[in-house]
CSV table of C-alpha atoms in Angstrom, one decimal:
chain,number,residue,atom,x,y,z
H,824,MET,CA,12.7,-8.4,20.9
H,825,ASN,CA,9.4,-7.3,22.4
H,826,TYR,CA,8.7,-3.6,22.9
H,827,SER,CA,5.9,-1.3,24.0
H,828,GLN,CA,4.0,1.2,21.8
H,829,ASN,CA,5.6,4.0,23.8
H,830,GLU,CA,9.1,2.6,23.1
H,831,LEU,CA,8.4,2.4,19.4
H,832,MET,CA,7.1,6.0,19.5
H,833,ILE,CA,10.2,7.2,21.3
H,834,ALA,CA,12.6,5.4,19.0
H,835,ALA,CA,10.7,6.6,15.9
H,836,ALA,CA,10.8,10.2,17.1
H,837,ALA,CA,14.5,10.0,17.9
H,838,ARG,CA,15.2,9.0,14.3
H,839,GLU,CA,13.6,12.2,13.1
H,840,LEU,CA,16.5,14.0,14.6
H,841,GLN,CA,19.1,12.4,12.3
H,842,GLY,CA,21.1,15.2,10.7
H,843,ALA,CA,19.9,17.8,13.1
H,844,ARG,CA,22.5,20.1,14.6
H,845,VAL,CA,20.7,21.8,17.5
H,846,ALA,CA,17.4,20.7,19.2
H,847,PHE,CA,15.4,22.7,21.7
H,848,VAL,CA,14.2,20.1,24.2
H,849,GLY,CA,10.7,20.2,25.7
H,850,VAL,CA,9.6,18.5,28.9
H,851,GLY,CA,8.3,14.9,29.1
H,852,LEU,CA,8.5,12.7,26.1
H,853,PRO,CA,10.6,15.2,24.0
H,854,ASN,CA,13.2,15.0,26.8
H,855,ILE,CA,13.8,11.3,26.5
H,856,VAL,CA,13.6,11.4,22.7
H,857,CYS,CA,16.3,14.0,22.3
H,858,ASN,CA,18.6,12.2,24.8
H,859,LEU,CA,18.1,8.9,23.0
H,860,ALA,CA,19.1,10.5,19.7
H,861,GLN,CA,22.2,12.0,21.2
H,862,ARG,CA,23.2,8.7,22.8
H,863,SER,CA,22.7,6.7,19.6
H,864,HIS,CA,22.8,7.9,16.0
H,865,SER,CA,23.4,11.7,16.7
H,866,PRO,CA,26.2,12.0,19.2
H,867,ASN,CA,27.0,15.6,18.0
H,868,LEU,CA,23.5,16.8,18.5
H,869,GLU,CA,23.5,19.8,20.8
H,870,LEU,CA,20.6,19.9,23.2
H,871,VAL,CA,19.2,23.2,24.4
H,872,TYR,CA,17.1,23.5,27.6
H,873,GLU,CA,14.8,26.4,28.3
H,874,ALA,CA,16.3,27.1,31.7
H,875,GLY,CA,19.4,28.6,29.9
H,876,VAL,CA,21.6,25.7,28.9
H,877,PHE,CA,23.1,25.3,25.4
H,878,GLY,CA,24.9,22.2,24.2
H,879,ALA,CA,23.8,19.9,27.1
H,880,HIS,CA,25.3,16.4,27.3
H,881,PRO,CA,23.6,15.2,30.5
H,882,ALA,CA,25.0,12.1,32.3
H,883,ARG,CA,21.4,10.9,33.0
H,884,LEU,CA,17.9,11.8,31.8
H,885,PRO,CA,17.1,15.2,33.3
H,886,LEU,CA,14.1,15.3,35.5
H,887,SER,CA,13.1,18.8,34.3
H,888,ILE,CA,14.5,21.7,32.3
H,889,GLY,CA,16.2,22.9,35.4
H,890,ASP,CA,17.9,19.7,36.5
H,891,PRO,CA,21.5,20.3,37.5
H,892,THR,CA,22.7,17.4,35.3
H,893,ILE,CA,22.1,19.5,32.1
H,894,VAL,CA,24.8,21.9,33.1
H,895,THR,CA,27.6,19.4,33.4
H,896,GLY,CA,29.7,19.4,30.2
H,897,ALA,CA,27.4,21.9,28.5
H,898,VAL,CA,28.7,24.4,26.0
H,899,GLY,CA,27.2,27.3,27.9
H,900,ALA,CA,24.9,28.2,30.8
H,901,MET,CA,23.1,31.6,30.8
H,902,GLY,CA,19.9,33.3,31.8
H,903,MET,CA,16.8,32.2,30.1
H,904,SER,CA,16.3,35.6,28.4
H,905,ASP,CA,19.9,35.4,27.0
H,906,LEU,CA,19.2,32.0,25.6
H,907,PHE,CA,16.1,33.1,23.8
H,908,GLN,CA,17.6,36.4,22.5
H,909,PHE,CA,21.1,35.2,21.4
H,910,TYR,CA,20.3,31.7,20.2
H,911,LEU,CA,16.6,31.2,19.4
H,912,GLN,CA,15.8,34.6,18.0
H,913,ARG,CA,19.0,34.6,15.9
H,914,GLY,CA,17.9,31.4,14.1
H,915,LEU,CA,20.6,29.1,15.6
H,916,ILE,CA,18.3,26.3,16.6
H,917,ASP,CA,17.0,24.1,13.8
H,918,VAL,CA,14.6,21.7,15.6
H,919,GLY,CA,12.1,22.4,18.3
H,920,PHE,CA,10.6,19.3,20.0
H,921,LEU,CA,7.2,19.9,21.6
H,922,GLY,CA,4.4,17.9,23.2
H,923,ALA,CA,0.7,18.9,23.0
H,924,ALA,CA,-2.5,18.7,25.1
H,925,GLN,CA,-4.5,19.4,22.0
H,926,ILE,CA,-3.3,19.6,18.3
H,927,ASP,CA,-5.4,20.2,15.2
H,928,GLN,CA,-5.1,19.1,11.6
H,929,TYR,CA,-2.8,22.0,10.8
H,930,GLY,CA,-0.4,21.4,13.7
H,931,ASN,CA,-1.6,24.2,15.9
H,932,ILE,CA,-0.9,23.3,19.5
H,933,ASN,CA,-2.9,24.1,22.7
H,934,THR,CA,-1.4,23.9,26.1
H,935,THR,CA,-3.4,26.8,27.6
H,936,VAL,CA,-7.0,25.9,28.3
H,937,ILE,CA,-9.6,23.2,27.5
H,938,GLY,CA,-13.0,24.9,26.7
H,939,ASP,CA,-13.7,28.6,26.7
H,940,TYR,CA,-10.8,30.8,27.5
H,941,LYS,CA,-12.7,32.9,30.1
H,942,LYS,CA,-14.5,29.9,31.7
H,943,PRO,CA,-12.3,26.9,30.9
H,944,LYS,CA,-13.1,23.3,31.9
H,945,VAL,CA,-9.3,22.8,32.5
H,946,ARG,CA,-6.6,25.4,32.9
H,947,LEU,CA,-3.3,24.0,31.5
H,948,PRO,CA,0.3,25.2,32.2
H,949,GLY,CA,0.4,27.5,29.3
H,950,SER,CA,3.1,28.3,26.8
H,951,GLY,CA,6.3,28.5,28.8
H,952,GLY,CA,8.7,29.0,25.8
H,953,ALA,CA,6.7,26.8,23.4
H,954,ALA,CA,5.2,29.7,21.4
H,955,GLU,CA,8.6,31.2,20.7
H,956,ILE,CA,10.0,27.8,19.9
H,957,ALA,CA,7.1,27.1,17.5
H,958,VAL,CA,7.8,30.4,15.7
H,959,LEU,CA,11.6,30.7,15.7
H,960,CYS,CA,13.0,27.2,15.3
H,961,GLU,CA,13.6,26.1,11.7
H,962,LYS,CA,11.2,23.2,12.1
H,963,ILE,CA,9.0,21.6,14.7
H,964,LEU,CA,8.5,18.0,15.7
H,965,VAL,CA,5.6,17.0,17.9
H,966,ILE,CA,5.3,13.8,20.0
H,967,THR,CA,2.1,12.8,21.7
H,968,ARG,CA,-0.2,9.8,22.1
H,969,LEU,CA,-3.0,9.5,19.5
H,970,ASN,CA,-6.5,9.9,20.9
H,971,LYS,CA,-9.6,12.0,20.1
H,972,ARG,CA,-9.2,14.1,23.2
H,973,ALA,CA,-5.8,15.4,21.9
H,974,PHE,CA,-6.4,15.3,18.1
H,975,VAL,CA,-9.2,17.7,17.5
H,976,PRO,CA,-10.6,19.5,14.4
H,977,ARG,CA,-10.0,22.9,16.0
H,978,VAL,CA,-8.0,23.6,19.1
H,979,ASP,CA,-9.7,25.5,21.9
H,980,PHE,CA,-6.8,28.0,22.0
H,981,ILE,CA,-3.7,28.4,19.8
H,982,THR,CA,-0.7,28.5,22.2
H,983,SER,CA,1.9,27.5,19.7
H,984,PRO,CA,1.1,28.3,16.0
H,985,GLY,CA,1.4,25.5,13.5
H,986,HIS,CA,0.2,26.1,9.9
H,987,LEU,CA,-2.7,28.2,11.3
H,988,GLY,CA,-5.6,27.8,8.8
H,989,GLY,CA,-3.5,25.8,6.3
H,990,GLY,CA,-2.1,26.6,2.9
H,991,ASP,CA,0.2,29.6,2.9
H,992,ALA,CA,-1.4,31.2,6.0
H,993,ARG,CA,1.8,30.8,8.0
H,994,LYS,CA,4.0,32.1,5.2
H,995,LYS,CA,1.9,35.2,4.9
H,996,LEU,CA,2.8,36.2,8.4
H,997,ASN,CA,6.5,36.2,7.5
H,998,VAL,CA,7.3,33.8,10.3
H,999,ARG,CA,10.9,32.6,10.3
H,1000,GLY,CA,10.4,28.9,11.1
H,1001,ARG,CA,8.8,26.5,8.7
H,1002,GLY,CA,6.4,25.1,11.3
H,1003,PRO,CA,5.5,21.5,12.2
H,1004,GLU,CA,7.1,18.9,10.0
H,1005,ALA,CA,6.0,15.7,11.7
H,1006,VAL,CA,3.8,14.4,14.5
H,1007,ILE,CA,5.0,11.1,16.0
H,1008,THR,CA,2.4,9.1,18.0
H,1009,ASP,CA,2.0,5.7,19.5
H,1010,LEU,CA,0.1,4.4,16.5
H,1011,CYS,CA,1.5,6.3,13.5
H,1012,ILE,CA,3.6,9.1,12.1
H,1013,LEU,CA,1.8,12.1,10.4
H,1014,ARG,CA,3.3,14.8,8.2
H,1015,PHE,CA,1.9,17.8,6.5
H,1016,ALA,CA,0.7,18.0,2.8
H,1017,GLU,CA,2.7,20.5,0.8
H,1018,ASP,CA,-0.3,22.2,-0.6
H,1019,THR,CA,-2.9,22.4,2.1
H,1020,ARG,CA,-0.5,21.9,5.1
H,1021,GLU,CA,-3.1,19.4,6.4
H,1022,MET,CA,-1.9,16.5,8.6
H,1023,MET,CA,-1.8,13.1,6.9
H,1024,VAL,CA,-0.6,9.6,7.9
H,1025,THR,CA,2.6,8.6,6.2
H,1026,SER,CA,3.6,5.7,8.3
H,1027,LEU,CA,1.7,3.1,10.4
H,1028,HIS,CA,3.3,1.3,13.3
H,1029,PRO,CA,3.5,-2.5,13.0
H,1030,ASN,CA,0.1,-4.2,13.4
H,1031,VAL,CA,-1.8,-0.9,13.5
H,1032,THR,CA,-4.6,-0.5,10.9
H,1033,ARG,CA,-5.9,2.6,9.2
H,1034,GLU,CA,-9.2,2.0,11.0
H,1035,LYS,CA,-7.5,2.1,14.4
H,1036,VAL,CA,-5.8,5.4,13.5
H,1037,GLN,CA,-9.1,6.9,12.3
H,1038,GLU,CA,-10.9,5.8,15.5
H,1039,ASN,CA,-8.4,7.9,17.5
H,1040,ILE,CA,-8.5,11.1,15.5
H,1041,GLY,CA,-11.2,13.8,15.7
H,1042,TRP,CA,-11.5,14.4,11.9
H,1043,GLN,CA,-11.4,12.5,8.7
H,1044,VAL,CA,-7.7,12.1,8.4
H,1045,ARG,CA,-5.9,11.8,5.1
H,1046,PHE,CA,-3.5,8.9,4.3
H,1047,ALA,CA,-0.5,9.3,2.0
H,1048,GLU,CA,-0.5,7.5,-1.3
H,1049,ASN,CA,2.2,5.2,-0.1
H,1050,VAL,CA,1.9,4.6,3.6
H,1051,GLU,CA,5.0,3.0,5.1
H,1052,THR,CA,5.5,0.7,8.1
H,1053,THR,CA,7.4,2.3,10.9
H,1054,GLU,CA,10.7,0.6,11.7
H,1055,ALA,CA,10.8,-1.3,15.0
H,1056,PRO,CA,13.2,-0.1,17.7
H,1057,SER,CA,16.6,-1.7,17.6
H,1058,GLU,CA,18.2,-3.6,20.4
H,1059,GLN,CA,20.5,-0.7,21.1
H,1060,GLU,CA,17.6,1.8,21.3
H,1061,LEU,CA,15.7,-0.4,23.7
H,1062,GLN,CA,18.8,-1.0,25.9
H,1063,LEU,CA,19.4,2.8,26.1
H,1064,ILE,CA,15.7,3.5,26.9
H,1065,ARG,CA,15.3,0.7,29.5
H,1066,ASP,CA,18.7,0.7,31.2
H,1067,GLU,CA,19.9,4.3,31.0
H,1068,LEU,CA,17.2,6.8,30.2
H,1069,ASP,CA,14.0,5.4,31.7
H,1070,PRO,CA,14.7,2.4,33.9
H,1071,LYS,CA,11.5,3.0,36.0
H,1072,GLY,CA,9.4,3.1,32.8
H,1073,LEU,CA,7.9,6.4,33.5
H,1074,TYR,CA,7.6,7.3,29.8
H,1075,SER,CA,8.2,4.1,28.0
H,1076,ARG,CA,6.0,1.4,29.5
């Protein structure tokens, strides 16, 4: 069955949630990814939305973190501050799923400004709850399209800390969460080296070459010793994406 690069990216990202208990859902692509995981291989996955909903089982893809459909059948609905205090800060959320306007080789994310902070070329939406998610969730997964504009050697501003300067820099700050574990893109999957915490390619999507990946990254990227080929989306995954989650193709086409 034919599929788009975005559909492959979404399916691959959803598989990263196998075995997860609770996922903090970001807007955009993380939203469709987490809902796909819940409707396929991880029916017991509890979804948490920043607006104050824990254990969401939405009947359709929510249009935003405040969409009323996330409340129906949820375990609990509360104020945003209560959600962050009683669930996130207590370490009850094991996966945070984030997007990124910019991301560097150590997984630091920028969603604040492009250019100088005081005189930016572009002013972005900012953190929302992403900084807290990046620090307090047990691990972080990132989904974004691969291009040099987004994958930069050094982000213009650290909105959500990854592995900071690499090595044990994050550990020295005594941050609870382990930080970014994987970055899923439309061309490949990247993970972080145990020693340097530098991003490296561990899986190439079908028909994607190393040269194609390098062309779209702003630094000399590392490749794992044994680079795998990403599994194609299944018929079930494609059916869920096309018929239930994104019939208009806003994210997947």
